[in-house]
Short mmCIF file of C-alpha atoms in Angstrom, two decimals:
data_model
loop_
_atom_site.label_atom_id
_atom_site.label_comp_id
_atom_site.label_asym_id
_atom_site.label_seq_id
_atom_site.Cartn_x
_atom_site.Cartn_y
_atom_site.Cartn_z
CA UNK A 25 105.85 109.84 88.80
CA UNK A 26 105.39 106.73 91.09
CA UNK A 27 106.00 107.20 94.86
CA UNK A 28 109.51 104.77 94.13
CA UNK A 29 110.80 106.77 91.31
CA UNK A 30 110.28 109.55 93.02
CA UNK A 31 112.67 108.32 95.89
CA UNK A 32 115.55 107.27 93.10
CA UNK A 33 115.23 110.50 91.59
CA UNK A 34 115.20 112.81 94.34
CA UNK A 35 118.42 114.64 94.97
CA UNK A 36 119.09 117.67 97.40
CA UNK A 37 119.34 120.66 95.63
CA UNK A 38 120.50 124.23 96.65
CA UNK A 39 120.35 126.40 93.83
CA UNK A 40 117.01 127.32 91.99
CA UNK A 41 115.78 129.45 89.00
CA UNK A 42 113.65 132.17 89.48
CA UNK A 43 111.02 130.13 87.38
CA UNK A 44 107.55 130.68 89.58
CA UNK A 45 105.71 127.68 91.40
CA UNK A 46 102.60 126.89 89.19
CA UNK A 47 99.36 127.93 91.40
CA UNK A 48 98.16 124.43 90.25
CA UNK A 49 100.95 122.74 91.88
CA UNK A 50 101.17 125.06 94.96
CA UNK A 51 97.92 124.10 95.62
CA UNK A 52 98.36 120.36 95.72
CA UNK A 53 101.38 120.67 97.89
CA UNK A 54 99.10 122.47 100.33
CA UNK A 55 96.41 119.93 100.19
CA UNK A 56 99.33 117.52 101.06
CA UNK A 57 101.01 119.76 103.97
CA UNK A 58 97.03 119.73 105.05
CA UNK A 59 96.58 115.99 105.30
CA UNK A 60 100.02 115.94 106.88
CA UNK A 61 99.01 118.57 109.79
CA UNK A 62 95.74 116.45 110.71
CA UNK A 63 97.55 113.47 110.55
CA UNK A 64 100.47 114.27 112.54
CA UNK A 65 99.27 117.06 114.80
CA UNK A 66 101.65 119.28 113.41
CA UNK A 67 101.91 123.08 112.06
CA UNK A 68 103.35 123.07 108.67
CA UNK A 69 103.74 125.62 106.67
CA UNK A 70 104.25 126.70 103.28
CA UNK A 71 106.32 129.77 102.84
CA UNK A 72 106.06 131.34 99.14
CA UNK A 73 108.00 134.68 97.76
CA UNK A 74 110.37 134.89 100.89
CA UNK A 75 113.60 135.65 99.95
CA UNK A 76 115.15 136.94 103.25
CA UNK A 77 115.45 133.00 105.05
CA UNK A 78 118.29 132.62 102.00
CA UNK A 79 120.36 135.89 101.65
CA UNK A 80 121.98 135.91 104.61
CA UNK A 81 125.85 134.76 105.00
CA UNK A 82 125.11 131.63 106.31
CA UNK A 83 122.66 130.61 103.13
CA UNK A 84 125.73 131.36 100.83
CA UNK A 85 127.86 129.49 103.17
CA UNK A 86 125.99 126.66 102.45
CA UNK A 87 125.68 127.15 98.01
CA UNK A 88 122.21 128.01 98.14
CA UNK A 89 120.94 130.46 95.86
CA UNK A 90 117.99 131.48 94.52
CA UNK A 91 115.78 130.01 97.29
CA UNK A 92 112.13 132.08 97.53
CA UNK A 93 110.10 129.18 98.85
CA UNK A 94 110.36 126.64 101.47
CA UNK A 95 108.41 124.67 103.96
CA UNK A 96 108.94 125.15 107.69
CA UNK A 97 108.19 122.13 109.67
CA UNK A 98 106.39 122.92 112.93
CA UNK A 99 104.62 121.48 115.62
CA UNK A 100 103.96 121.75 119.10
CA UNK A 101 107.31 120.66 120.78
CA UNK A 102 107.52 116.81 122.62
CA UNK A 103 110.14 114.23 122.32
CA UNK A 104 108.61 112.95 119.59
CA UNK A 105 108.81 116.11 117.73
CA UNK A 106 111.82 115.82 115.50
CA UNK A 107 110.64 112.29 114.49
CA UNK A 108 107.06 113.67 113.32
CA UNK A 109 108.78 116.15 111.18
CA UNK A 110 111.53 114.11 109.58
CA UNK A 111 108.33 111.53 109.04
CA UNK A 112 106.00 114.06 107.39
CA UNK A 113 108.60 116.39 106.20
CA UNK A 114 109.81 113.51 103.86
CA UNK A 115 106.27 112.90 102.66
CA UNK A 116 106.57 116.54 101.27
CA UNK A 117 109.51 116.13 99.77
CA UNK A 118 108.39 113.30 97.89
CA UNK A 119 105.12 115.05 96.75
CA UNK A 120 107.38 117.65 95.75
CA UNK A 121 109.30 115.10 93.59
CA UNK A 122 106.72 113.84 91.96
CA UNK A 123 105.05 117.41 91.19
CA UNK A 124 108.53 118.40 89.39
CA UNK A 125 109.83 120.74 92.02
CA UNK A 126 112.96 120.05 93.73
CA UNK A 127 114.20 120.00 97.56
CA UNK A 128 116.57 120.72 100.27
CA UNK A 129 116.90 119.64 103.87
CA UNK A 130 118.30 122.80 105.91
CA UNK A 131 118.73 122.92 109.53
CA UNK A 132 121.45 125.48 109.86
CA UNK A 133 121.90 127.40 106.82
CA UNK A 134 119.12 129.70 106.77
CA UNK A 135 117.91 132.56 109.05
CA UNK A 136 114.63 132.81 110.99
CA UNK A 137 112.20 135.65 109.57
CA UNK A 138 109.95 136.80 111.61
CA UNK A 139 106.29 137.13 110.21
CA UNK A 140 107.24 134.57 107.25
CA UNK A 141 105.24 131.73 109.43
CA UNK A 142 103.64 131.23 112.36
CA UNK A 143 104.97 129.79 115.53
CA UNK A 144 102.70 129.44 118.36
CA UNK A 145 102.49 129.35 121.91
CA UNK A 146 104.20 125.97 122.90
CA UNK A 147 105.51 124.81 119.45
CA UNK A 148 108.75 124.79 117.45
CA UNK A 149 110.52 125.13 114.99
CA UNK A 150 112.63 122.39 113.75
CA UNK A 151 113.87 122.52 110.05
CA UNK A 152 112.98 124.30 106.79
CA UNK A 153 112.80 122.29 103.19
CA UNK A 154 113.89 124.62 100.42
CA UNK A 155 112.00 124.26 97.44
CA UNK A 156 111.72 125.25 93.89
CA UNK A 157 112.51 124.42 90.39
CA UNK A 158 116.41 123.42 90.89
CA UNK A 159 119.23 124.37 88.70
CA UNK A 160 119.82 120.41 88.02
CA UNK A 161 118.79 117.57 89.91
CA UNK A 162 121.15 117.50 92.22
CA UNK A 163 123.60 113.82 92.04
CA UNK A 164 123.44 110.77 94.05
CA UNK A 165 125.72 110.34 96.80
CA UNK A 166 127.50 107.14 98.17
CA UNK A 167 125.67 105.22 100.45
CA UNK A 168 126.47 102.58 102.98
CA UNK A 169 125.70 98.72 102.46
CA UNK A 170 122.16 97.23 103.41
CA UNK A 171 124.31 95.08 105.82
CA UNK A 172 125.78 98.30 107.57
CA UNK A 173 122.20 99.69 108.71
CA UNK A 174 120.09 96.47 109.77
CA UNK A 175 120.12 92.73 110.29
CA UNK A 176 119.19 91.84 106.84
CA UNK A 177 120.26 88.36 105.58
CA UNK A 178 120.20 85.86 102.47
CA UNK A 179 117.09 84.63 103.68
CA UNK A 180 114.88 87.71 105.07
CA UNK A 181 111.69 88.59 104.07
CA UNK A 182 111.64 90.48 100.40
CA UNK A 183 109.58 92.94 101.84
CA UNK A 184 112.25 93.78 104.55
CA UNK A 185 115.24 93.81 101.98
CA UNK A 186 112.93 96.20 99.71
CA UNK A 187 112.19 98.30 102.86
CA UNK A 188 115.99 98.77 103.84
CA UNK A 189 116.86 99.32 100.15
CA UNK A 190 114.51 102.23 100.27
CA UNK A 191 115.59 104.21 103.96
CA UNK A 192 119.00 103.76 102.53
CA UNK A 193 118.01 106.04 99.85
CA UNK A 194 116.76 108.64 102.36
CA UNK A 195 118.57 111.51 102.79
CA UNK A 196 120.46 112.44 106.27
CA UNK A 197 122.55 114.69 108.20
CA UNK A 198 125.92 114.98 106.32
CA UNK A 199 124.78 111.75 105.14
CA UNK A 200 125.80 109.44 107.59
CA UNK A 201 123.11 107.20 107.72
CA UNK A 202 123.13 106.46 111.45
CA UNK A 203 120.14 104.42 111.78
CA UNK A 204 119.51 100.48 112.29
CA UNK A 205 116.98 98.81 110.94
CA UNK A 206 116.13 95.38 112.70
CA UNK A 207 113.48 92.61 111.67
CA UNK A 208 112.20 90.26 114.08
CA UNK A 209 109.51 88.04 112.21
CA UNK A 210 107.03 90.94 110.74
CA UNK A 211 107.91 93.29 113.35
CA UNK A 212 110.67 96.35 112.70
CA UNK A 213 112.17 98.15 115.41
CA UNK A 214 114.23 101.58 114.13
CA UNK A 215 117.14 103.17 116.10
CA UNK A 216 118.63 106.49 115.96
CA UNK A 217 122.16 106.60 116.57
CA UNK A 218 124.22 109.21 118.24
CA UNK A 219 124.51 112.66 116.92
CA UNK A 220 122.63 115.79 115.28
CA UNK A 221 119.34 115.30 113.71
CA UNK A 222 119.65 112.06 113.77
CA UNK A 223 115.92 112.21 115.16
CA UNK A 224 114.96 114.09 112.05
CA UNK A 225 116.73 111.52 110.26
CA UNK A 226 115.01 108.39 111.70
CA UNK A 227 111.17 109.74 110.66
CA UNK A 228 112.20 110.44 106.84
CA UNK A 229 114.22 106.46 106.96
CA UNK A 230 110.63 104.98 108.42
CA UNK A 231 108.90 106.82 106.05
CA UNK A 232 111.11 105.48 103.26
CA UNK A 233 111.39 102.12 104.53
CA UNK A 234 107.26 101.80 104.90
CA UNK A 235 107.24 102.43 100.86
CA UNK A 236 109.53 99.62 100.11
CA UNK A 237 108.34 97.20 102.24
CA UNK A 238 104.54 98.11 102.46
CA UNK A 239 103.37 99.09 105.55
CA UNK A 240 100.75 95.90 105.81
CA UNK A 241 103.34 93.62 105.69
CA UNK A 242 104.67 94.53 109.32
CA UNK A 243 104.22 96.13 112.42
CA UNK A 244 106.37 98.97 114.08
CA UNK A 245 107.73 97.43 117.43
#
């Protein structure tokens, strides 16, 4: 599955079978999660055969069911923290995608177990991805206009128009999407607005928005 299809076709999901994670494929999530700890200075882990994050009232609260694995995002805690993990976090997910499993954001819903990862001295714990082989494929959700979230007009670069058409497939916080995109020649500047996680939320929109547009045709301002 290309890296684009992989962003149309991913859909949260909360409930899973109890169809096993292929070693095969556990292992090339890990090589990922690797690449993403060197490259973001972060802890990430992968947490298999845990059932106890997910079977508390708060995990039903939310409809999931069935979750035994799931990535916790971690990293040593600065400002810049939530942004790293929303940016690598969503990398994950998309590997994910594309290996066949599927995925859930969770930043409430789930419990804290203690011994199911590793949280050292001076780092944090942000969010947890649920993951699995889903029940269905979860279902597109409505989505605010390219207008709404950036800048964009009739006569912007095609690589900017792709890029916003991507972040506004990324998934946020309740799904509010509050994030502006703006292009000033082949620089991009990206704003969070106000409210939870919507730090989270900016990393996975650059991430998405860097495979639409193509990250050598601009800069970050």
């Amino acid at each position: 599955m290309e890296i684009m299809d992989a962003i149309k076709n991913r859909h949260s999901v909360r409930q899973y079978t109890d169809r096993p994670i292929e070693t095969k494929i556990l292992t090339e999530l890990q090589v990922e999660i690797d690449t993403c700890n060197r490259e973001g200075n972060l802890h990430i882990q992968l947490v298999k055969n845990e059932p106890k994050a997910f079977d508390g009232f708060m995990a039903h609260y939310g409809k999931f069911s069935g979750v035994t694995n799931y990535i916790a995002l971690i990293g040593p805690k600065s400002n810049m923290l939530d942004e790293l993990c929303g940016y690598y976090g969503e990398r994950l997910v998309l590997k994910a995608q594309q290996l066949g499993l599927n995925t859930c954001w969770v930043v409430m819903t789930y419990k804290k177990v203690s011994g199911a990862y590793e949280v050292r001295k001076g780092e944090k714990l942000t969010v947890v991805i649920s993951l699995g082989y889903g029940k269905s494929q979860g279902s597109a959700r409505k989505s605010k206009s390219a207008e709404a979230v950036s800048n964009i007009r009739s006569d912007s670069p095609r690589w900017f128009k792709a890029g916003v058409e991507a972040a506004l497939l990324a998934p946020t916080a309740i799904n509010q999407q509050k994030f502006t995109l703006t292009c000033h020649g082949s620089t991009v500047s990206a704003k969070a607005g106000n409210g939870f996680y919507t730090k989270i939320d900016l990393g996975i929109v650059k991430y998405h928005f860097e495979i639409g547009a193509g990250k050598e045709n601009f800069d970050w301002k």
